[in-house]
Structures are given as structure tokens and as C-alpha cells.
Coordinates of C-alpha atoms and ligand atoms in Angstrom, one line a residue:
X1 CA 0.0 0.0 0.0
X2 CA 1.3 3.4 -0.9
X3 CA 2.4 5.6 1.9
X4 CA 0.3 8.6 2.7
X5 CA 1.7 12.0 2.0
X6 CA 1.4 13.4 5.5
X7 CA 0.5 17.1 5.6
X8 CA -1.2 17.8 8.9
X9 CA -4.0 20.2 8.3
X10 CA -3.3 22.3 11.4
X11 CA 0.3 22.8 10.4
X12 CA -0.6 23.7 6.8
X13 CA -3.2 26.2 8.0
X14 CA -0.9 27.7 10.6
X15 CA 2.0 28.1 8.1
X16 CA -0.2 29.7 5.5
X17 CA -1.8 32.1 7.9
X18 CA 1.5 33.1 9.5
X19 CA 3.2 33.9 6.2
X20 CA 0.4 35.4 4.1
X21 CA -1.1 38.8 4.0
X22 CA -4.9 39.0 4.1
X23 CA -6.4 38.9 0.7
X24 CA -8.2 42.0 -0.5
X25 CA -11.9 41.4 -0.2
X26 CA -12.3 42.7 -3.8
X27 CA -10.2 39.7 -5.0
X28 CA -12.5 37.2 -3.3
X29 CA -15.4 36.2 -5.6
X30 CA -16.4 33.8 -2.9
X31 CA -20.1 33.8 -1.8
X32 CA -19.4 31.2 0.9
X33 CA -18.2 34.1 3.0
X34 CA -21.6 35.6 2.8
X35 CA -23.7 32.4 2.7
X36 CA -21.8 30.2 5.1
X37 CA -20.1 32.3 7.7
X38 CA -18.2 29.5 9.3
X39 CA -17.3 27.9 6.0
X40 CA -13.9 29.1 5.0
X41 CA -10.7 30.6 6.1
X42 CA -9.1 32.4 3.2
X43 CA -5.5 33.4 2.7
X44 CA -3.3 34.5 -0.1
X45 CA -0.6 31.9 -0.6
X46 CA 1.4 33.5 -3.4
X47 CA 4.4 34.1 -1.2
X48 CA 4.3 30.7 0.5
X49 CA 7.1 28.6 -1.0
X50 CA 6.1 25.5 0.9
X51 CA 2.7 25.6 -0.6
X52 CA 4.0 26.4 -4.1
X53 CA 6.1 23.3 -3.9
X54 CA 3.0 21.2 -3.3
X55 CA 1.3 22.6 -6.4
X56 CA 1.6 21.1 -9.8
X57 CA 2.5 23.4 -12.7
X58 CA -0.8 23.4 -14.5
X59 CA -3.7 22.0 -12.4
X60 CA -5.9 19.8 -14.6
X61 CA -9.0 21.3 -13.1
X62 CA -8.0 24.7 -14.5
X63 CA -6.8 23.2 -17.8
X64 CA -10.1 21.4 -18.4
X65 CA -11.9 24.7 -18.1
X66 CA -9.8 26.5 -20.6
X67 CA -10.8 24.2 -23.5
X68 CA -13.5 25.5 -25.8
X69 CA -16.8 23.5 -25.6
X70 CA -19.8 23.4 -27.8
X71 CA -21.8 24.8 -24.9
X72 CA -19.7 28.0 -24.8
X73 CA -22.6 30.2 -26.0
X74 CA -25.3 28.6 -23.8
X75 CA -27.0 30.4 -21.0
X76 CA -25.4 27.8 -18.6
X77 CA -21.9 28.2 -19.9
X78 CA -20.5 29.6 -16.6
X79 CA -22.3 26.9 -14.6
X80 CA -20.9 24.2 -16.9
X81 CA -17.4 25.5 -16.5
X82 CA -17.8 25.6 -12.7
X83 CA -19.3 22.1 -12.7
X84 CA -16.4 20.6 -14.7
X85 CA -13.9 22.3 -12.4
X86 CA -15.7 21.0 -9.3
X87 CA -15.9 17.5 -10.6
X88 CA -12.3 17.4 -11.8
X89 CA -11.0 18.5 -8.4
X90 CA -13.2 16.1 -6.6
X91 CA -12.0 13.3 -8.9
X92 CA -8.4 14.1 -7.9
X93 CA -9.2 13.6 -4.2
X94 CA -11.1 10.3 -5.0
X95 CA -8.1 9.0 -7.0
X96 CA -5.8 9.7 -4.1
X97 CA -8.0 7.9 -1.6
X98 CA -8.6 4.9 -3.9
X99 CA -4.9 4.3 -4.3
X100 CA -4.3 4.2 -0.5
X101 CA -7.6 3.4 1.1
X102 CA -7.5 2.0 4.6
X103 CA -10.2 0.3 6.7
X104 CA -10.6 3.3 8.9
X105 CA -11.5 5.4 5.8
X106 CA -14.8 3.4 5.4
X107 CA -17.9 3.7 7.5
X108 CA -21.4 2.1 7.3
X109 CA -24.4 4.4 6.9
X110 CA -27.7 3.8 8.7
X111 CA -29.0 1.9 5.6
X112 CA -25.9 -0.3 5.8
X113 CA -24.4 1.1 2.6
X114 CA -20.7 2.1 2.7
X115 CA -19.5 5.7 2.8
X116 CA -15.8 6.7 2.6
X117 CA -13.7 9.7 3.4
X118 CA -13.7 10.3 -0.4
X119 CA -17.5 10.5 -0.6
X120 CA -17.4 13.3 2.0
X121 CA -14.3 14.9 0.6
X122 CA -15.8 15.0 -2.9
X123 CA -19.0 16.5 -1.7
X124 CA -17.0 19.2 0.2
X125 CA -14.9 20.2 -2.8
X126 CA -17.8 20.3 -5.2
X127 CA -19.8 22.5 -2.8
X128 CA -16.8 24.8 -2.3
X129 CA -16.0 25.2 -6.0
X130 CA -19.6 25.8 -7.0
X131 CA -19.9 28.4 -4.2
X132 CA -16.7 30.1 -5.4
X133 CA -17.4 30.0 -9.1
X134 CA -21.1 30.6 -9.4
X135 CA -21.8 34.0 -7.8
X136 CA -25.3 34.7 -9.1
X137 CA -28.5 33.6 -7.4
X138 CA -28.8 31.7 -4.2
X139 CA -27.1 28.4 -3.7
X140 CA -29.1 25.1 -3.3
X141 CA -27.7 21.6 -3.6
X142 CA -29.3 18.2 -3.3
X143 CA -26.5 15.8 -2.4
X144 CA -26.2 12.3 -1.1
X145 CA -24.1 12.8 2.1
X146 CA -24.7 14.7 5.4
X147 CA -22.5 15.3 8.4
X148 CA -24.6 13.6 11.1
X149 CA -22.2 10.7 11.6
X150 CA -19.2 12.9 11.6
X151 CA -20.6 15.0 14.5
X152 CA -20.8 12.0 16.8
X153 CA -18.4 11.1 19.5
X154 CA -15.7 8.9 18.2
X155 CA -15.7 10.5 14.7
X156 CA -12.9 12.9 15.5
X157 CA -10.2 10.9 13.7
X158 CA -12.2 10.5 10.5
X159 CA -13.2 14.1 10.5
X160 CA -9.5 15.1 10.8
X161 CA -8.6 12.7 7.9
X162 CA -11.3 14.3 5.7
X163 CA -10.1 17.8 6.6
X164 CA -6.5 16.9 5.8
X165 CA -7.5 15.3 2.5
X166 CA -9.6 18.3 1.4
X167 CA -6.9 20.8 2.3
X168 CA -4.1 18.8 0.7
X169 CA -6.2 18.7 -2.5
X170 CA -6.8 22.4 -2.4
X171 CA -3.1 23.2 -1.6
X172 CA -2.1 21.2 -4.7
X173 CA -4.1 23.4 -7.0
X174 CA -2.8 26.9 -7.6
X175 CA -6.2 28.3 -8.4
X176 CA -7.4 27.9 -4.8
X177 CA -6.1 30.2 -2.0
X178 CA -8.2 28.6 0.6
X179 CA -8.3 26.1 3.4
X180 CA -11.2 24.8 5.4
X181 CA -11.5 24.5 9.2
X182 CA -13.3 21.4 10.6
X183 CA -16.5 23.5 11.1
X184 CA -16.2 24.6 7.5
X185 CA -15.9 21.0 6.4
X186 CA -19.1 20.0 8.2
X187 CA -20.9 23.1 6.9
X188 CA -19.8 22.3 3.3
X189 CA -21.2 18.7 3.6
X190 CA -24.5 20.0 4.9
X191 CA -24.8 22.5 2.1
X192 CA -26.2 19.5 0.2
X193 CA -29.4 19.2 2.3
X194 CA -31.7 20.9 -0.1
X195 CA -35.0 19.2 -1.0
X196 CA -34.8 20.3 -4.7
X197 CA -38.2 20.5 -6.3
X198 CA -40.0 22.1 -9.3
X199 CA -38.9 25.7 -8.9
X200 CA -35.6 27.5 -8.9
X201 CA -32.1 26.2 -9.5
X202 CA -30.7 23.2 -7.6
X203 CA -27.4 21.5 -8.0
X204 CA -27.7 17.7 -7.8
X205 CA -24.7 15.7 -6.6
X206 CA -23.6 12.2 -6.1
X207 CA -20.1 12.7 -4.7
X208 CA -19.2 9.1 -5.4
X209 CA -21.7 7.1 -7.4
X210 CA -20.8 3.4 -7.1
X211 CA -19.1 3.5 -3.8
X212 CA -19.0 -0.3 -3.8
X213 CA -17.2 -0.2 -7.2
X214 CA -14.8 2.5 -5.7
X215 CA -14.0 0.1 -2.8
X216 CA -13.5 -2.8 -5.2
X217 CA -11.0 -0.8 -7.3
X218 CA -13.6 -0.7 -10.1
X219 CA -15.7 2.0 -11.8
X220 CA -17.2 4.9 -10.0
X221 CA -18.4 8.4 -11.0
X222 CA -18.6 11.9 -9.5
X223 CA -22.0 13.0 -10.9
X224 CA -23.2 16.6 -10.9
X225 CA -26.2 18.1 -12.5
X226 CA -28.1 21.4 -12.5
X227 CA -31.9 21.5 -12.2
X228 CA -33.6 24.6 -13.5
X229 CA -37.4 24.9 -12.9
X230 CA -37.6 21.1 -12.4
X231 CA -35.6 20.2 -15.6
X232 CA -32.0 18.9 -15.8
X233 CA -30.2 21.6 -17.8
X234 CA -26.6 20.4 -17.5
X235 CA -24.7 17.3 -16.3
X236 CA -21.1 16.4 -15.7
X237 CA -19.8 12.9 -15.0
X238 CA -16.2 12.4 -13.9
X239 CA -15.2 8.8 -14.3
X240 CA -11.6 8.4 -13.1
X241 CA -11.3 4.7 -14.0
X242 CA -13.1 4.7 -17.3
X243 CA -11.0 4.4 -20.5
X244 CA -11.0 7.6 -22.4
X245 CA -11.5 6.1 -25.9
X246 CA -14.0 3.3 -25.4
X247 CA -14.7 0.1 -23.6
X248 CA -14.2 -2.4 -26.4
X249 CA -14.6 -5.7 -24.7
X250 CA -16.8 -7.2 -22.2
X251 CA -14.4 -7.0 -19.3
X252 CA -14.6 -3.2 -19.5
X253 CA -11.0 -2.8 -20.6
X254 CA -9.9 -0.7 -23.5
X255 CA -7.5 -0.6 -26.4
X256 CA -6.2 2.8 -25.6
X257 CA -3.9 3.6 -22.6
X258 CA -5.5 6.7 -21.3
X259 CA -7.9 6.3 -18.4
X260 CA -10.1 9.0 -16.9
X261 CA -13.1 10.5 -18.7
X262 CA -15.1 13.7 -18.1
X263 CA -18.5 13.6 -19.8
X264 CA -20.6 16.8 -20.0
X265 CA -23.8 18.0 -21.5
X266 CA -25.9 21.2 -21.6
X267 CA -29.5 21.3 -22.7
X268 CA -29.7 21.9 -26.5
X269 CA -25.9 21.8 -26.9
X270 CA -25.1 18.1 -27.2
X271 CA -22.8 15.9 -25.1
X272 CA -19.0 15.8 -25.0
X273 CA -16.2 13.9 -23.5
X274 CA -12.7 14.9 -22.6
X275 CA -9.9 13.5 -20.5
X276 CA -10.1 14.2 -16.8
X277 CA -6.7 15.9 -17.2
X278 CA -8.0 18.4 -19.7
X279 CA -7.9 17.3 -23.3
X280 CA -10.2 19.3 -25.7
X281 CA -13.8 18.2 -25.5
X282 CA -15.0 15.9 -28.3
X283 CA -18.7 15.6 -29.3
X284 CA -20.2 12.2 -28.6
X285 CA -23.3 10.4 -29.8
X286 CA -25.1 7.2 -29.0
X287 CA -24.6 4.2 -31.3
X288 CA -27.0 4.1 -34.3
X289 CA -27.7 0.4 -34.5
X290 CA -31.3 -0.6 -35.1
X291 CA -30.5 -4.3 -34.9
X292 CA -30.6 -5.8 -31.4
X293 CA -28.4 -8.6 -32.6
X294 CA -25.5 -6.1 -32.8
X295 CA -26.4 -4.5 -29.5
X296 CA -24.8 -5.0 -26.1
X297 CA -26.3 -3.8 -22.9
X298 CA -25.0 -2.3 -19.6
X299 CA -26.3 -3.0 -16.2
X300 CA -25.1 -2.8 -12.5
X301 CA -22.2 -5.0 -11.4
X302 CA -24.0 -5.4 -8.1
X303 CA -26.8 -8.0 -8.3
X304 CA -28.6 -6.4 -5.4
X305 CA -29.1 -3.1 -7.4
X306 CA -30.9 -4.6 -10.4
X307 CA -32.7 -7.9 -11.2
X308 CA -30.2 -9.7 -13.4
X309 CA -32.7 -12.4 -14.2
X310 CA -35.2 -9.9 -15.5
X311 CA -32.7 -8.0 -17.6
X312 CA -31.5 -11.3 -19.0
X313 CA -35.0 -12.1 -20.1
X314 CA -35.5 -8.7 -21.7
X315 CA -32.3 -9.0 -23.6
X316 CA -33.3 -12.5 -24.8
X317 CA -36.7 -11.3 -26.0
X318 CA -35.1 -8.5 -27.8
X319 CA -32.6 -10.8 -29.5
X320 CA -29.4 -9.4 -27.9
X321 CA -26.7 -11.9 -28.3
X322 CA -23.8 -10.5 -26.3
X323 CA -23.6 -11.1 -22.6
X324 CA -24.3 -8.1 -20.3
X325 CA -21.5 -5.6 -19.6
X326 CA -21.7 -5.1 -15.8
X327 CA -20.0 -2.0 -14.5
X328 CA -20.7 0.2 -11.5
X329 CA -22.1 3.8 -11.4
X330 CA -23.3 6.3 -13.9
X331 CA -20.1 5.5 -15.9
X332 CA -22.7 3.3 -17.7
X333 CA -24.6 6.4 -18.9
X334 CA -21.3 7.9 -20.1
X335 CA -20.3 4.7 -22.0
X336 CA -23.7 4.5 -23.5
X337 CA -23.6 8.1 -24.6
X338 CA -20.5 7.6 -26.7
X339 CA -21.7 4.4 -28.2
X340 CA -19.7 1.8 -26.3
X341 CA -22.9 -0.2 -26.0
X342 CA -26.5 0.3 -27.1
X343 CA -28.7 -0.3 -24.0
X344 CA -28.7 0.4 -20.3
X345 CA -31.2 -1.6 -18.1
X346 CA -31.9 -1.0 -14.4
X347 CA -34.6 -2.8 -12.5
X348 CA -34.2 -2.5 -8.7
X349 CA -36.0 -4.9 -6.4
X350 CA -39.5 -3.9 -5.2
X351 CA -39.5 -1.2 -2.5
X352 CA -36.3 0.6 -3.6
X353 CA -36.7 4.3 -4.2
X354 CA -34.3 5.8 -6.8
X355 CA -32.6 9.1 -5.8
X356 CA -32.3 11.9 -8.3
X357 CA -28.5 12.2 -7.9
X358 CA -28.1 8.6 -9.2
X359 CA -29.5 9.6 -12.6
X360 CA -29.7 13.3 -13.3
X361 CA -26.2 13.9 -14.7
X362 CA -26.2 10.5 -16.6
X363 CA -29.6 11.1 -18.1
X364 CA -28.8 14.4 -19.7
X365 CA -25.5 13.1 -21.0
X366 CA -27.4 10.3 -22.8
X367 CA -30.3 12.5 -24.1
X368 CA -27.9 15.2 -25.4
X369 CA -25.9 12.5 -27.1
X370 CA -29.1 11.6 -29.0
X371 CA -30.4 8.8 -26.8
X372 CA -33.6 8.3 -24.7
X373 CA -33.9 7.6 -21.0
X374 CA -37.3 6.5 -19.7
X375 CA -39.0 4.5 -17.0
X376 CA -40.2 1.0 -17.9
X377 CA -43.4 2.4 -19.4
X378 CA -41.7 4.8 -21.7
X379 CA -42.3 7.9 -19.5
X380 CA -39.6 10.6 -19.2
X381 CA -37.9 10.7 -15.8
X382 CA -39.2 13.5 -13.6
X383 CA -36.5 15.2 -11.5
X384 CA -38.8 17.8 -10.1
X385 CA -40.3 15.9 -7.2
X386 CA -37.7 16.3 -4.5
X387 CA -34.8 14.0 -3.6
X388 CA -36.4 10.9 -5.0
X389 CA -37.5 9.9 -8.5
X390 CA -41.1 8.9 -8.3
X391 CA -41.1 5.5 -10.1
X392 CA -41.8 2.0 -9.1
X393 CA -40.6 0.2 -12.2
X394 CA -37.2 0.3 -13.8
X395 CA -35.1 2.7 -15.9
X396 CA -34.1 2.0 -19.5
X397 CA -31.9 3.9 -21.9
X398 CA -31.1 3.4 -25.6
X399 CA -31.1 5.0 -29.0
X400 CA -34.3 6.2 -30.7
X401 CA -34.2 3.3 -33.2
X402 CA -34.2 0.6 -30.6
X403 CA -36.5 2.1 -28.0
X404 CA -39.8 0.8 -29.4
X405 CA -38.7 -2.8 -29.5
X406 CA -36.9 -2.4 -26.2
X407 CA -40.1 -1.1 -24.5
X408 CA -42.1 -4.0 -26.0
X409 CA -39.5 -6.6 -24.7
X410 CA -39.6 -4.9 -21.2
X411 CA -43.4 -5.0 -21.0
X412 CA -43.5 -8.7 -22.0
X413 CA -40.7 -9.7 -19.6
X414 CA -42.3 -7.9 -16.7
X415 CA -45.7 -9.4 -17.4
X416 CA -44.1 -12.9 -17.6
X417 CA -42.2 -12.3 -14.3
X418 CA -45.4 -11.2 -12.6
X419 CA -47.1 -14.4 -13.6
X420 CA -44.5 -16.6 -12.0
X421 CA -45.9 -17.6 -8.5
X422 CA -43.8 -16.3 -5.6
X423 CA -41.8 -19.1 -3.9
X424 CA -43.2 -18.0 -0.5
Ligands
A3P1 N1 -31.0 -2.0 -3.4 C1 -30.7 -1.1 -4.4 N2 -31.3 -1.1 -5.5 C2 -31.0 -0.2 -6.5 N3 -30.0 0.7 -6.4 C3 -29.4 0.8 -5.2 C4 -29.7 -0.2 -4.1 N4 -28.9 0.1 -3.1 C5 -28.1 1.2 -3.5 N5 -28.4 1.6 -4.7 C6 -27.9 2.7 -5.5 O1 -27.1 2.2 -6.6 C7 -26.1 3.1 -6.8 C8 -25.0 2.5 -7.5 O2 -25.5 2.2 -8.8 P1 -24.8 1.0 -9.7 O3 -25.4 -0.3 -9.3 O4 -25.3 1.4 -11.1 O5 -23.4 1.1 -9.5 C9 -25.7 3.5 -5.4 O6 -25.1 4.7 -5.4 P2 -24.0 5.1 -4.4 O7 -22.8 4.2 -4.6 O8 -23.7 6.5 -4.6 O9 -24.6 4.8 -3.0 C10 -27.1 3.6 -4.7 O10 -27.6 4.9 -4.8
MG2 MG1 -22.8 8.1 -3.6

């Protein structure tokens, strides 16, 4: 296991504050000072040689922003740039943690699902960057994590670890002259408690989608979307372990060497992919096949997240010949959007309620790439109802040519399944 780069947060903060003049308020485009009074401690680190040494020459988060995108003229161009910057920075923290993860970095939530220091760290960084970069309007974010468990007795060590990780990530990027206190860390996490809904603007964040994949060393995504008056208007998916070119075989490996893809889409402007370290964005589109025999389909790696028997039966009815491509997270939506496969099927077990952050970013990336994303009856997904998606069937995604026959196969397979008597 790789050794951790030790940089105690207190020491970093103390050294920075001791050496640096206070920044001029005019140079701080940072609403968090106004919106979250306990959120941040700011400093100018330009004279701090120690910090400069920690920084890479051209931070990829900044580079990714400098590339021209198809969405440059859209009314959401500034939000898109901020979202890409936020996701890229969060991805960097996640990569660091995945390389050196320890048992103490993982906790179990009330619903028994795992949460790691990287889930929290990613949520903090995304909240911080969005607050700094998007200065118009009020800030609202619907995000997966909250700070309740970190405020309990016994959580001091993990809170310190998260604080260190966040501040180390910020210190490595020359575009941030900022460190967070532990109170700021907790406040940043809790800035994701919005209920969303049909009016106004709300960011929607899954700081790590596919935490189980992340822990297995597999696929995961940082998924960020913007809702405006109940509609998803932009989405960004950072997939640090996804090959940049394509997945060209069923094990999910690729022919190209480069790994780490950043998908993005803005309403009416199409979908794009670029490398997480900042290559120019390339337009993407879903595959155009209308023959299911040539189609392959994606589904969850985790058998508990989707009914593999039902999806197998749908694929058989449709005439799909290839075995399923099972990968974690919304990386599936990204891969579908660039035509690595033709279909995504997701059928959770009865009683599971889908959350909006598990689909918002992925859905717009696919629809802007020319695909369709619906529930099992063919209805559009409705992201305006709060933190949950109001559906009790499954979610399917494919191109326009295949959707009619896919819907037919889905209806038949569900009907057949319902007719099989329960073993109980
Ligand atoms: N029983 C269940 N059925 C369906 N989805 C579930 C589930 N339990 C957890 N999930 C969701 O499935 C997501 C992962 O999706 P996938 O299976 O495509 O990798 C999880 O995201 P997190 O990892 O953010 O918690 C979680 O929201
Ligand atoms: Mg998550």
C-alpha cells in the first residue's frame, strides 16, 4: 500500500496564515463568506514557498476549463465550467483515496451502505468550488451525504482525515487560495441538504456514485447536474477509472492507454467527452444500430441493485446476443452516450426508491448524445419531485431506433415475471 503524503492540516493552516497577507476582499469572488459564515478561512498563498512546492504546474481542473466547448454560448456556460472544475477537483481527491484506502476510511451508513472519506471529501470540494465560481443567485444543492455521523463522539479521527485530504487537494491546485476548518468541512457537507423541487435552480450531486465499485477498485463516478425549474439543464460525469477512448470488450478494458473520462452535456448543446486531465472536448453520440443482434447492454455490477434475471430475459426477448456488460455507477450512462454499448437496463427490487442524484447527470449526457432515457413504461424521468425519483418500475436507456422494440420486450418480460408464482 502506498504511503500517505502526510501534511497535517493544522500545520498547513498555521503556516499559511502566518506567512500570508490577508487577501483584499475585492479579490474574493467567494459567496461562501456571505452564505456560510463558518465555512472558510481564506489566505493568499502567493508568497508561500512550501505551498507552491506542493502545487503542480498546471492543475488539470484549471486546464479542463480552458478548452472550448460546444456549450460556450449557452446560458449555462458559466455553470458548466464551474461544474467541470468542481468534478475534476473532486475526482483528484477520489483518486488519491482509492490508491491508498485503509479500513478506517470506510464507514457504514444507517441503511448499511458504505461511505468513505472520499464520498465526504468529494462533496465538500464540489460544494466549495460551486460556491466560489457561481456567484449569481442563491445556492441550493441536493446531495447524497450529510455530516450527522461525523458530528458523533468517536468520529474525530475520520473528520480530521477528511479535513487533511480536502486541504491537501486544495493546496495542490494553484487556483485555490483557501483552506477549510473542521467547522467549514461540516458546513460544506451540509450545504447539500436541499430538497430540490420544481422551482428555482438546484445542483444535484452524487459525490461518489458506485461507492461499492470504488472500494473494489472498479468503476465509480462523480455525478453533478443542475436542475432549473424542475428540468435537468446540465450534467457532468467524472469517471476516473473509465478508459477515455471506449470500452471495447466485455471486461470493461480498452484498447487505448488513457484512463479517466469527463462527460458533460448542456441542454440543447449536445454531449461531449474529454480526458479528466484536460484534453479538448469531443462531441459524442449514442450508437446508431437498429438491430438488437448487434447491440450490447449495460447493467449494474451489483446483483442487489438490479434484477439480473429480468434484464437477461429482456435481452433474450429483444434478440441481444452479447452477454451483459456489468459496471458500477453512472459510468454506464457515459459509456452508452459515446456508443460503447447500445442499451442500459436498471430494474431494482421492489420497494427501492431511486434518488435523483443517481440519474440526473447521466440522463442528460445520454439524451444530449441523441439517446432516450425513460421508465419501464416509456415515460420521461421527472426530476422535479424532490430528492427521490417517483417511479416503481425500472429505468431504461437506448437510442431512438431501438427504443420501441426495447419497450415491448420490457413489458413482456415484466408481465411474464409477474405471472410466476412467488416461492413464499
Ligand atoms: N437495493 C438497491 N437497488 C438499486 N439501487 C441501489 C440499491 N442500493 C443502493 N443503490 C444505488 O445504486 C447506486 C450504484 O449504482 P450502480 O449499481 O449502477 O453502480 C448506489 O449509489 P452510491 O454508490 O452513490 O450509493 C445507490 O444509490
Ligand atoms: Mg454516492
